[in-house]
Amino acid sequence: MAEVIMNGVNASSNMCKDLTNRCEALREKGVVPCLAILRVGSKPEDISYERSAEKRCTSVGIEVKNIVFPDNACEQELISKICQLNADDTVHGVLILLPLPPSINERSVCEALSPEKDVDGISSGSMASVYLGSGPGYTPCTAQAVMELLKYYNIPIAGKHAVVVGRSLVVGRPVSMLLMGENASVTICHSKTENLADICRSAQIVVAAAGHINSITADCLSPGQTVVDVGINFDDKTQKTLGDVDFEAAEPIVYAISPVPRGVGSVTTSVLAAHVTEAAERSLIQGGF
Ligand code: NAD
């Protein structure tokens, strides 16, 4: 049996206590931390994420502005709105719900967002900050949520071998950089990797972000490992949300494992709230109050 079940709800409430104090301090100085959420269309998964982001942010004292465009909105309309938000001193962070409809050039829209307000790390300015280890942008929230979970449960990272399964710009690549920033030796695996099970078994930390149910099975795991499951996959058979890891098979083998739900996903919106708070704090310094 795993010694540690890495519960994201516990890690998240720990973060929220600190954020509530920081938002209160900002309000006392006349700054109301504010997040604008920009959504195109009405996809149920977008609405669901928007609701949980809004709930988390308001719970710590962040104001939320919801901006909704119809499905047929054009790229230029979105870019104009983003430029307006970039220039609006009362808005500290902007969350654009992705993916955008296929008719829109998503990269152009992401690039329009100023890195200072890019609280989910979607612009290349933010990505550069992740790779450089410093800069004006923010780390993608999910990648940082993985690190917050490891930190909350005191999992040693420095000097360890970490395997990240997935190489997307939102999860796999940034989480690899963050682990390396904490002095792990990182192997990135993906859909074309040969001997995935052997590589995963050799690691002390496995981060699963492949986006497929049971892509990490018992043969990928070994005793003493820490397994962070980033996957959020809807299973038509059981009508449940499942991770990438076969939890039932993994839990008796490894040292620590994060469940789905109540794992990484529960920390992601708190990281978002932390980024908005930080952006508001930075604005105070830049405003010279
Ligand atoms: P993606 O589809 O963009 O990338 C998946 C990556 O996994 C790709 O690099 C691909 O090469 C690799 N991959 C796919 N199948 C594989 C396999 N069988 N073996 C090895 N590698 C494989 O997905 P994403 O946006 O990075 O998301 C990954 C998962 O994380 C999804 O389940 C998504 O729903 C979830 N997610 C969770 C959160 C959260 O807050 N917890 C946020 C974003 C994404």
mmCIF file of C-alpha atoms and ligand atoms in Angstrom:
data_model
loop_
_atom_site.group_PDB
_atom_site.id
_atom_site.type_symbol
_atom_site.label_atom_id
_atom_site.label_comp_id
_atom_site.label_asym_id
_atom_site.label_seq_id
_atom_site.Cartn_x
_atom_site.Cartn_y
_atom_site.Cartn_z
ATOM 1 C CA MET A 1 0.000 0.000 0.000
ATOM 2 C CA ALA A 2 1.262 3.503 -0.788
ATOM 3 C CA GLU A 3 2.392 5.352 2.313
ATOM 4 C CA VAL A 4 1.233 8.685 0.950
ATOM 5 C CA ILE A 5 -1.877 9.564 -1.044
ATOM 6 C CA MET A 6 -1.106 13.049 -2.339
ATOM 7 C CA ASN A 7 -4.411 14.795 -1.777
ATOM 8 C CA GLY A 8 -4.640 17.971 -3.855
ATOM 9 C CA VAL A 9 -7.434 19.378 -1.724
ATOM 10 C CA ASN A 10 -5.143 19.519 1.335
ATOM 11 C CA ALA A 11 -2.299 21.126 -0.637
ATOM 12 C CA SER A 12 -4.743 23.597 -2.127
ATOM 13 C CA SER A 13 -6.305 24.707 1.161
ATOM 14 C CA ASN A 14 -2.831 25.274 2.580
ATOM 15 C CA MET A 15 -2.063 27.605 -0.362
ATOM 16 C CA CYS A 16 -5.408 29.400 -0.059
ATOM 17 C CA LYS A 17 -4.812 30.483 3.553
ATOM 18 C CA ASP A 18 -1.714 32.398 2.452
ATOM 19 C CA LEU A 19 -3.472 33.835 -0.628
ATOM 20 C CA THR A 20 -6.407 35.121 1.440
ATOM 21 C CA ASN A 21 -4.001 37.078 3.667
ATOM 22 C CA ARG A 22 -2.110 38.472 0.685
ATOM 23 C CA CYS A 23 -5.320 39.558 -1.105
ATOM 24 C CA GLU A 24 -6.547 41.220 2.091
ATOM 25 C CA ALA A 25 -3.243 43.133 2.363
ATOM 26 C CA LEU A 26 -3.598 44.259 -1.270
ATOM 27 C CA ARG A 27 -7.159 45.471 -0.713
ATOM 28 C CA GLU A 28 -6.000 47.442 2.340
ATOM 29 C CA LYS A 29 -3.573 49.222 0.010
ATOM 30 C CA GLY A 30 -6.388 49.987 -2.441
ATOM 31 C CA VAL A 31 -5.641 47.228 -4.973
ATOM 32 C CA VAL A 32 -8.447 44.759 -5.746
ATOM 33 C CA PRO A 33 -6.770 41.717 -7.367
ATOM 34 C CA CYS A 34 -8.707 40.938 -10.532
ATOM 35 C CA LEU A 35 -8.767 38.090 -13.057
ATOM 36 C CA ALA A 36 -10.496 38.349 -16.449
ATOM 37 C CA ILE A 37 -11.608 34.997 -17.904
ATOM 38 C CA LEU A 38 -12.083 35.019 -21.650
ATOM 39 C CA ARG A 39 -14.218 32.239 -23.120
ATOM 40 C CA VAL A 40 -15.259 31.633 -26.731
ATOM 41 C CA GLY A 41 -18.443 29.577 -27.103
ATOM 42 C CA SER A 42 -20.101 27.353 -24.485
ATOM 43 C CA LYS A 43 -18.201 24.058 -24.348
ATOM 44 C CA PRO A 44 -19.244 22.242 -21.139
ATOM 45 C CA GLU A 45 -15.588 21.594 -20.150
ATOM 46 C CA ASP A 46 -14.770 25.322 -20.553
ATOM 47 C CA ILE A 47 -17.774 26.356 -18.483
ATOM 48 C CA SER A 48 -16.877 23.805 -15.818
ATOM 49 C CA TYR A 49 -13.240 25.010 -15.582
ATOM 50 C CA GLU A 50 -14.378 28.659 -15.639
ATOM 51 C CA ARG A 51 -16.720 27.965 -12.695
ATOM 52 C CA SER A 52 -14.075 26.240 -10.604
ATOM 53 C CA ALA A 53 -11.468 28.948 -11.384
ATOM 54 C CA GLU A 54 -13.980 31.646 -10.445
ATOM 55 C CA LYS A 55 -14.986 29.860 -7.232
ATOM 56 C CA ARG A 56 -11.381 29.429 -6.113
ATOM 57 C CA CYS A 57 -10.382 33.015 -6.974
ATOM 58 C CA THR A 58 -13.369 34.659 -5.273
ATOM 59 C CA SER A 59 -12.845 32.463 -2.192
ATOM 60 C CA VAL A 60 -9.445 34.099 -1.590
ATOM 61 C CA GLY A 61 -10.559 37.661 -2.413
ATOM 62 C CA ILE A 62 -9.879 37.958 -6.161
ATOM 63 C CA GLU A 63 -12.501 39.690 -8.297
ATOM 64 C CA VAL A 64 -13.419 37.833 -11.508
ATOM 65 C CA LYS A 65 -14.660 39.380 -14.766
ATOM 66 C CA ASN A 66 -16.194 36.907 -17.222
ATOM 67 C CA ILE A 67 -15.882 37.838 -20.886
ATOM 68 C CA VAL A 68 -17.755 35.586 -23.289
ATOM 69 C CA PHE A 69 -17.578 35.645 -27.094
ATOM 70 C CA PRO A 70 -19.886 33.679 -29.395
ATOM 71 C CA ASP A 71 -18.577 30.575 -31.217
ATOM 72 C CA ASN A 72 -18.246 32.550 -34.437
ATOM 73 C CA ALA A 73 -16.101 35.342 -32.937
ATOM 74 C CA CYS A 74 -13.207 36.349 -35.170
ATOM 75 C CA GLU A 75 -9.522 36.498 -34.300
ATOM 76 C CA GLN A 76 -9.348 40.298 -34.571
ATOM 77 C CA GLU A 77 -12.206 40.795 -32.089
ATOM 78 C CA LEU A 78 -10.400 38.613 -29.544
ATOM 79 C CA ILE A 79 -7.074 40.335 -30.107
ATOM 80 C CA SER A 80 -8.679 43.807 -29.653
ATOM 81 C CA LYS A 81 -10.238 42.674 -26.373
ATOM 82 C CA ILE A 82 -6.917 41.272 -25.176
ATOM 83 C CA CYS A 83 -5.141 44.553 -26.038
ATOM 84 C CA GLN A 84 -7.815 46.407 -24.027
ATOM 85 C CA LEU A 85 -7.236 44.066 -21.056
ATOM 86 C CA ASN A 86 -3.443 44.486 -21.374
ATOM 87 C CA ALA A 87 -3.929 48.247 -20.971
ATOM 88 C CA ASP A 88 -6.486 48.020 -18.139
ATOM 89 C CA ASP A 89 -4.743 48.668 -14.792
ATOM 90 C CA THR A 90 -7.673 47.210 -12.836
ATOM 91 C CA VAL A 91 -7.130 43.759 -14.442
ATOM 92 C CA HIS A 92 -4.059 41.891 -13.177
ATOM 93 C CA GLY A 93 -4.417 38.533 -14.904
ATOM 94 C CA VAL A 94 -6.152 37.127 -17.997
ATOM 95 C CA LEU A 95 -7.133 33.481 -18.444
ATOM 96 C CA ILE A 96 -8.022 32.502 -22.022
ATOM 97 C CA LEU A 97 -9.843 29.170 -22.140
ATOM 98 C CA LEU A 98 -8.162 26.913 -24.701
ATOM 99 C CA PRO A 99 -8.463 25.363 -27.198
ATOM 100 C CA LEU A 100 -10.124 28.111 -29.242
ATOM 101 C CA PRO A 101 -12.415 27.183 -32.175
ATOM 102 C CA PRO A 102 -10.362 25.853 -35.142
ATOM 103 C CA SER A 103 -11.257 28.868 -37.331
ATOM 104 C CA ILE A 104 -9.124 31.076 -35.031
ATOM 105 C CA ASN A 105 -5.327 31.200 -35.129
ATOM 106 C CA GLU A 106 -4.778 30.316 -31.483
ATOM 107 C CA ARG A 107 -1.064 31.218 -31.459
ATOM 108 C CA SER A 108 -1.779 34.802 -32.629
ATOM 109 C CA VAL A 109 -4.363 35.226 -29.875
ATOM 110 C CA CYS A 110 -2.018 33.823 -27.191
ATOM 111 C CA GLU A 111 0.823 36.073 -28.370
ATOM 112 C CA ALA A 112 -1.395 39.166 -28.036
ATOM 113 C CA LEU A 113 -1.498 38.685 -24.261
ATOM 114 C CA SER A 114 1.127 40.595 -22.335
ATOM 115 C CA PRO A 115 3.368 38.165 -20.342
ATOM 116 C CA GLU A 116 2.789 40.330 -17.219
ATOM 117 C CA LYS A 117 -0.916 39.330 -17.315
ATOM 118 C CA ASP A 118 -0.461 35.841 -18.768
ATOM 119 C CA VAL A 119 -1.275 33.989 -15.535
ATOM 120 C CA ASP A 120 -1.605 30.578 -17.264
ATOM 121 C CA GLY A 121 1.659 30.772 -19.206
ATOM 122 C CA ILE A 122 0.321 30.507 -22.771
ATOM 123 C CA SER A 123 2.396 33.185 -24.530
ATOM 124 C CA SER A 124 5.920 32.598 -25.773
ATOM 125 C CA GLY A 125 7.074 35.371 -23.389
ATOM 126 C CA SER A 126 5.849 33.259 -20.460
ATOM 127 C CA MET A 127 7.372 30.102 -21.921
ATOM 128 C CA ALA A 128 10.691 31.899 -22.192
ATOM 129 C CA SER A 129 10.426 32.768 -18.490
ATOM 130 C CA VAL A 130 9.923 29.076 -17.639
ATOM 131 C CA TYR A 131 12.942 28.054 -19.711
ATOM 132 C CA LEU A 132 15.122 30.913 -18.448
ATOM 133 C CA GLY A 133 14.005 30.367 -14.856
ATOM 134 C CA SER A 134 13.078 34.070 -14.530
ATOM 135 C CA GLY A 135 11.247 36.823 -16.404
ATOM 136 C CA PRO A 136 7.916 38.615 -16.490
ATOM 137 C CA GLY A 137 5.682 35.648 -17.400
ATOM 138 C CA TYR A 138 4.073 32.826 -15.423
ATOM 139 C CA THR A 139 4.400 29.039 -15.491
ATOM 140 C CA PRO A 140 1.418 27.085 -16.879
ATOM 141 C CA CYS A 141 -0.769 26.446 -13.819
ATOM 142 C CA THR A 142 -1.000 22.655 -14.161
ATOM 143 C CA ALA A 143 2.765 22.223 -14.446
ATOM 144 C CA GLN A 144 3.275 24.301 -11.326
ATOM 145 C CA ALA A 145 0.476 22.401 -9.545
ATOM 146 C CA VAL A 146 2.560 19.214 -9.947
ATOM 147 C CA MET A 147 5.462 20.941 -8.198
ATOM 148 C CA GLU A 148 3.221 22.318 -5.420
ATOM 149 C CA LEU A 149 1.917 18.813 -4.728
ATOM 150 C CA LEU A 150 5.447 17.364 -4.549
ATOM 151 C CA LYS A 151 6.513 20.233 -2.271
ATOM 152 C CA TYR A 152 3.486 19.909 0.037
ATOM 153 C CA TYR A 153 4.210 16.203 0.550
ATOM 154 C CA ASN A 154 7.967 16.798 1.017
ATOM 155 C CA ILE A 155 8.968 14.546 -1.864
ATOM 156 C CA PRO A 156 12.740 14.897 -2.470
ATOM 157 C CA ILE A 157 13.451 16.096 -6.027
ATOM 158 C CA ALA A 158 17.122 17.163 -6.145
ATOM 159 C CA GLY A 159 19.348 14.460 -7.596
ATOM 160 C CA LYS A 160 16.416 12.141 -8.354
ATOM 161 C CA HIS A 161 15.495 10.676 -11.731
ATOM 162 C CA ALA A 162 12.114 12.016 -12.866
ATOM 163 C CA VAL A 163 10.266 10.655 -15.889
ATOM 164 C CA VAL A 164 7.623 12.896 -17.452
ATOM 165 C CA VAL A 165 5.216 11.100 -19.779
ATOM 166 C CA GLY A 166 3.938 13.718 -22.244
ATOM 167 C CA ARG A 167 5.631 16.585 -24.086
ATOM 168 C CA SER A 168 2.828 19.144 -24.529
ATOM 169 C CA LEU A 169 3.492 22.860 -24.101
ATOM 170 C CA VAL A 170 0.947 23.105 -21.273
ATOM 171 C CA VAL A 171 2.070 20.172 -19.126
ATOM 172 C CA GLY A 172 4.915 17.853 -20.186
ATOM 173 C CA ARG A 173 7.554 20.348 -21.290
ATOM 174 C CA PRO A 174 7.085 22.993 -18.573
ATOM 175 C CA VAL A 175 6.901 20.403 -15.778
ATOM 176 C CA SER A 176 10.143 18.898 -17.079
ATOM 177 C CA MET A 177 11.814 22.322 -16.887
ATOM 178 C CA LEU A 178 10.498 22.913 -13.372
ATOM 179 C CA LEU A 179 11.757 19.503 -12.185
ATOM 180 C CA MET A 180 15.146 20.205 -13.751
ATOM 181 C CA GLY A 181 15.096 23.623 -12.049
ATOM 182 C CA GLU A 182 14.831 21.708 -8.769
ATOM 183 C CA ASN A 183 17.870 19.614 -9.797
ATOM 184 C CA ALA A 184 16.121 16.420 -10.893
ATOM 185 C CA SER A 185 17.555 14.466 -13.834
ATOM 186 C CA VAL A 186 14.621 14.438 -16.229
ATOM 187 C CA THR A 187 13.623 12.051 -19.018
ATOM 188 C CA ILE A 188 10.734 13.164 -21.239
ATOM 189 C CA CYS A 189 8.702 10.351 -22.822
ATOM 190 C CA HIS A 190 6.008 10.646 -25.469
ATOM 191 C CA SER A 191 3.855 8.680 -27.883
ATOM 192 C CA LYS A 192 6.888 7.502 -29.910
ATOM 193 C CA THR A 193 9.022 6.452 -26.931
ATOM 194 C CA GLU A 194 10.240 2.854 -27.018
ATOM 195 C CA ASN A 195 10.417 0.848 -23.785
ATOM 196 C CA LEU A 196 8.214 3.270 -21.847
ATOM 197 C CA ALA A 197 7.697 0.754 -19.022
ATOM 198 C CA ASP A 198 11.467 0.178 -18.538
ATOM 199 C CA ILE A 199 12.173 3.933 -18.494
ATOM 200 C CA CYS A 200 9.363 4.666 -16.028
ATOM 201 C CA ARG A 201 10.405 1.814 -13.724
ATOM 202 C CA SER A 202 13.899 3.283 -13.448
ATOM 203 C CA ALA A 203 12.622 6.638 -12.126
ATOM 204 C CA GLN A 204 12.033 7.819 -8.589
ATOM 205 C CA ILE A 205 9.359 10.294 -9.724
ATOM 206 C CA VAL A 206 6.878 9.591 -12.538
ATOM 207 C CA VAL A 207 4.646 12.386 -13.841
ATOM 208 C CA ALA A 208 1.896 10.993 -16.068
ATOM 209 C CA ALA A 209 0.490 13.491 -18.588
ATOM 210 C CA ALA A 210 -0.322 11.404 -21.662
ATOM 211 C CA GLY A 211 -4.075 11.979 -21.641
ATOM 212 C CA HIS A 212 -5.058 8.295 -21.881
ATOM 213 C CA ILE A 213 -6.676 6.050 -19.301
ATOM 214 C CA ASN A 214 -4.270 3.321 -18.080
ATOM 215 C CA SER A 215 -1.289 4.580 -20.056
ATOM 216 C CA ILE A 216 0.698 3.906 -16.864
ATOM 217 C CA THR A 217 0.177 0.349 -15.675
ATOM 218 C CA ALA A 218 1.789 -1.816 -12.969
ATOM 219 C CA ASP A 219 4.675 -2.825 -15.285
ATOM 220 C CA CYS A 220 5.771 0.847 -15.438
ATOM 221 C CA LEU A 221 6.140 1.119 -11.664
ATOM 222 C CA SER A 222 8.528 0.058 -8.931
ATOM 223 C CA PRO A 223 8.600 0.258 -5.116
ATOM 224 C CA GLY A 224 9.588 3.583 -3.543
ATOM 225 C CA GLN A 225 8.371 5.702 -6.458
ATOM 226 C CA THR A 226 6.289 8.857 -6.327
ATOM 227 C CA VAL A 227 3.636 9.002 -9.053
ATOM 228 C CA VAL A 228 1.846 12.221 -9.980
ATOM 229 C CA ASP A 229 -1.142 11.672 -12.232
ATOM 230 C CA VAL A 230 -2.015 14.758 -14.280
ATOM 231 C CA GLY A 231 -4.505 13.013 -16.580
ATOM 232 C CA ILE A 232 -8.145 14.010 -16.588
ATOM 233 C CA ASN A 233 -9.977 11.564 -18.831
ATOM 234 C CA PHE A 234 -13.710 10.868 -18.995
ATOM 235 C CA ASP A 235 -14.408 7.143 -19.073
ATOM 236 C CA ASP A 236 -17.552 6.411 -21.112
ATOM 237 C CA LYS A 237 -17.752 2.901 -19.633
ATOM 238 C CA THR A 238 -17.875 3.886 -15.956
ATOM 239 C CA GLN A 239 -19.048 7.484 -16.578
ATOM 240 C CA LYS A 240 -16.249 8.574 -14.240
ATOM 241 C CA THR A 241 -13.258 10.902 -14.518
ATOM 242 C CA LEU A 242 -10.056 8.856 -14.437
ATOM 243 C CA GLY A 243 -6.366 9.675 -14.569
ATOM 244 C CA ASP A 244 -3.650 8.183 -16.790
ATOM 245 C CA VAL A 245 -2.457 5.786 -14.094
ATOM 246 C CA ASP A 246 -4.141 2.494 -13.269
ATOM 247 C CA PHE A 247 -4.587 3.581 -9.642
ATOM 248 C CA GLU A 248 -5.797 0.222 -8.289
ATOM 249 C CA ALA A 249 -2.711 -1.541 -9.669
ATOM 250 C CA ALA A 250 -0.251 1.246 -8.823
ATOM 251 C CA GLU A 251 -1.249 2.073 -5.268
ATOM 252 C CA PRO A 252 -0.002 -1.213 -3.709
ATOM 253 C CA ILE A 253 3.415 -0.818 -5.402
ATOM 254 C CA VAL A 254 4.531 2.786 -5.002
ATOM 255 C CA TYR A 255 5.502 5.034 -2.071
ATOM 256 C CA ALA A 256 3.280 8.017 -2.980
ATOM 257 C CA ILE A 257 0.565 8.602 -5.577
ATOM 258 C CA SER A 258 -1.881 11.381 -6.444
ATOM 259 C CA PRO A 259 -5.483 10.332 -7.072
ATOM 260 C CA VAL A 260 -7.841 11.551 -9.803
ATOM 261 C CA PRO A 261 -10.028 13.392 -8.949
ATOM 262 C CA ARG A 262 -8.746 15.286 -5.835
ATOM 263 C CA GLY A 263 -5.150 15.319 -7.065
ATOM 264 C CA VAL A 264 -3.320 17.758 -9.352
ATOM 265 C CA GLY A 265 -6.580 19.216 -10.704
ATOM 266 C CA SER A 266 -7.519 20.476 -7.237
ATOM 267 C CA VAL A 267 -4.249 22.413 -6.989
ATOM 268 C CA THR A 268 -4.369 23.968 -10.480
ATOM 269 C CA THR A 269 -6.969 26.667 -9.707
ATOM 270 C CA SER A 270 -5.082 27.622 -6.513
ATOM 271 C CA VAL A 271 -1.928 28.117 -8.590
ATOM 272 C CA LEU A 272 -3.993 30.324 -10.909
ATOM 273 C CA ALA A 273 -5.161 32.369 -7.893
ATOM 274 C CA ALA A 274 -1.533 32.580 -6.701
ATOM 275 C CA HIS A 275 -0.431 33.957 -10.082
ATOM 276 C CA VAL A 276 -3.181 36.614 -10.098
ATOM 277 C CA THR A 277 -2.210 37.617 -6.549
ATOM 278 C CA GLU A 278 1.444 37.858 -7.560
ATOM 279 C CA ALA A 279 0.534 39.939 -10.629
ATOM 280 C CA ALA A 280 -1.455 42.332 -8.411
ATOM 281 C CA GLU A 281 1.481 42.563 -5.982
ATOM 282 C CA ARG A 282 3.878 43.285 -8.849
ATOM 283 C CA SER A 283 1.529 46.045 -10.116
ATOM 284 C CA LEU A 284 1.705 47.668 -6.693
ATOM 285 C CA ILE A 285 5.503 47.711 -6.813
ATOM 286 C CA GLN A 286 5.521 48.993 -10.403
ATOM 287 C CA GLY A 287 2.840 51.593 -9.546
ATOM 288 C CA GLY A 288 5.169 52.964 -6.877
ATOM 289 C CA PHE A 289 2.608 52.960 -4.032
HETATM 290 P P1 NAD B 1 -1.779 16.495 -25.059
HETATM 291 O O1 NAD B 1 -2.687 15.568 -25.801
HETATM 292 O O2 NAD B 1 -1.524 17.845 -25.600
HETATM 293 O O3 NAD B 1 -0.357 15.773 -24.887
HETATM 294 C C1 NAD B 1 -0.255 14.436 -24.527
HETATM 295 C C2 NAD B 1 1.183 14.023 -24.601
HETATM 296 O O4 NAD B 1 1.295 12.670 -24.183
HETATM 297 C C3 NAD B 1 1.793 14.098 -25.992
HETATM 298 O O5 NAD B 1 3.056 14.712 -25.889
HETATM 299 C C4 NAD B 1 1.949 12.653 -26.450
HETATM 300 O O6 NAD B 1 3.146 12.437 -27.211
HETATM 301 C C5 NAD B 1 2.036 11.907 -25.130
HETATM 302 N N1 NAD B 1 1.410 10.582 -25.194
HETATM 303 C C6 NAD B 1 0.177 10.291 -25.644
HETATM 304 N N2 NAD B 1 -0.047 8.966 -25.514
HETATM 305 C C7 NAD B 1 1.064 8.425 -24.968
HETATM 306 C C8 NAD B 1 1.435 7.124 -24.595
HETATM 307 N N3 NAD B 1 0.601 6.083 -24.747
HETATM 308 N N4 NAD B 1 2.659 6.931 -24.087
HETATM 309 C C9 NAD B 1 3.512 7.948 -23.906
HETATM 310 N N5 NAD B 1 3.200 9.232 -24.219
HETATM 311 C C10 NAD B 1 1.995 9.459 -24.762
HETATM 312 O O7 NAD B 1 -2.368 16.573 -23.575
HETATM 313 P P2 NAD B 1 -2.088 17.644 -22.412
HETATM 314 O O8 NAD B 1 -2.835 18.889 -22.712
HETATM 315 O O9 NAD B 1 -0.643 17.709 -22.108
HETATM 316 O O10 NAD B 1 -2.838 16.926 -21.209
HETATM 317 C C11 NAD B 1 -2.419 15.680 -20.728
HETATM 318 C C12 NAD B 1 -3.425 15.174 -19.723
HETATM 319 O O11 NAD B 1 -3.481 16.092 -18.631
HETATM 320 C C13 NAD B 1 -4.866 15.111 -20.262
HETATM 321 O O12 NAD B 1 -5.529 14.011 -19.657
HETATM 322 C C14 NAD B 1 -5.491 16.399 -19.779
HETATM 323 O O13 NAD B 1 -6.891 16.299 -19.618
HETATM 324 C C15 NAD B 1 -4.800 16.544 -18.444
HETATM 325 N N6 NAD B 1 -4.758 17.922 -17.959
HETATM 326 C C16 NAD B 1 -4.979 18.086 -16.638
HETATM 327 C C17 NAD B 1 -4.941 19.354 -16.100
HETATM 328 C C18 NAD B 1 -5.135 19.511 -14.605
HETATM 329 O O14 NAD B 1 -5.362 20.601 -14.117
HETATM 330 N N7 NAD B 1 -5.004 18.425 -13.846
HETATM 331 C C19 NAD B 1 -4.696 20.452 -16.917
HETATM 332 C C20 NAD B 1 -4.394 20.253 -18.272
HETATM 333 C C21 NAD B 1 -4.423 18.968 -18.781
#
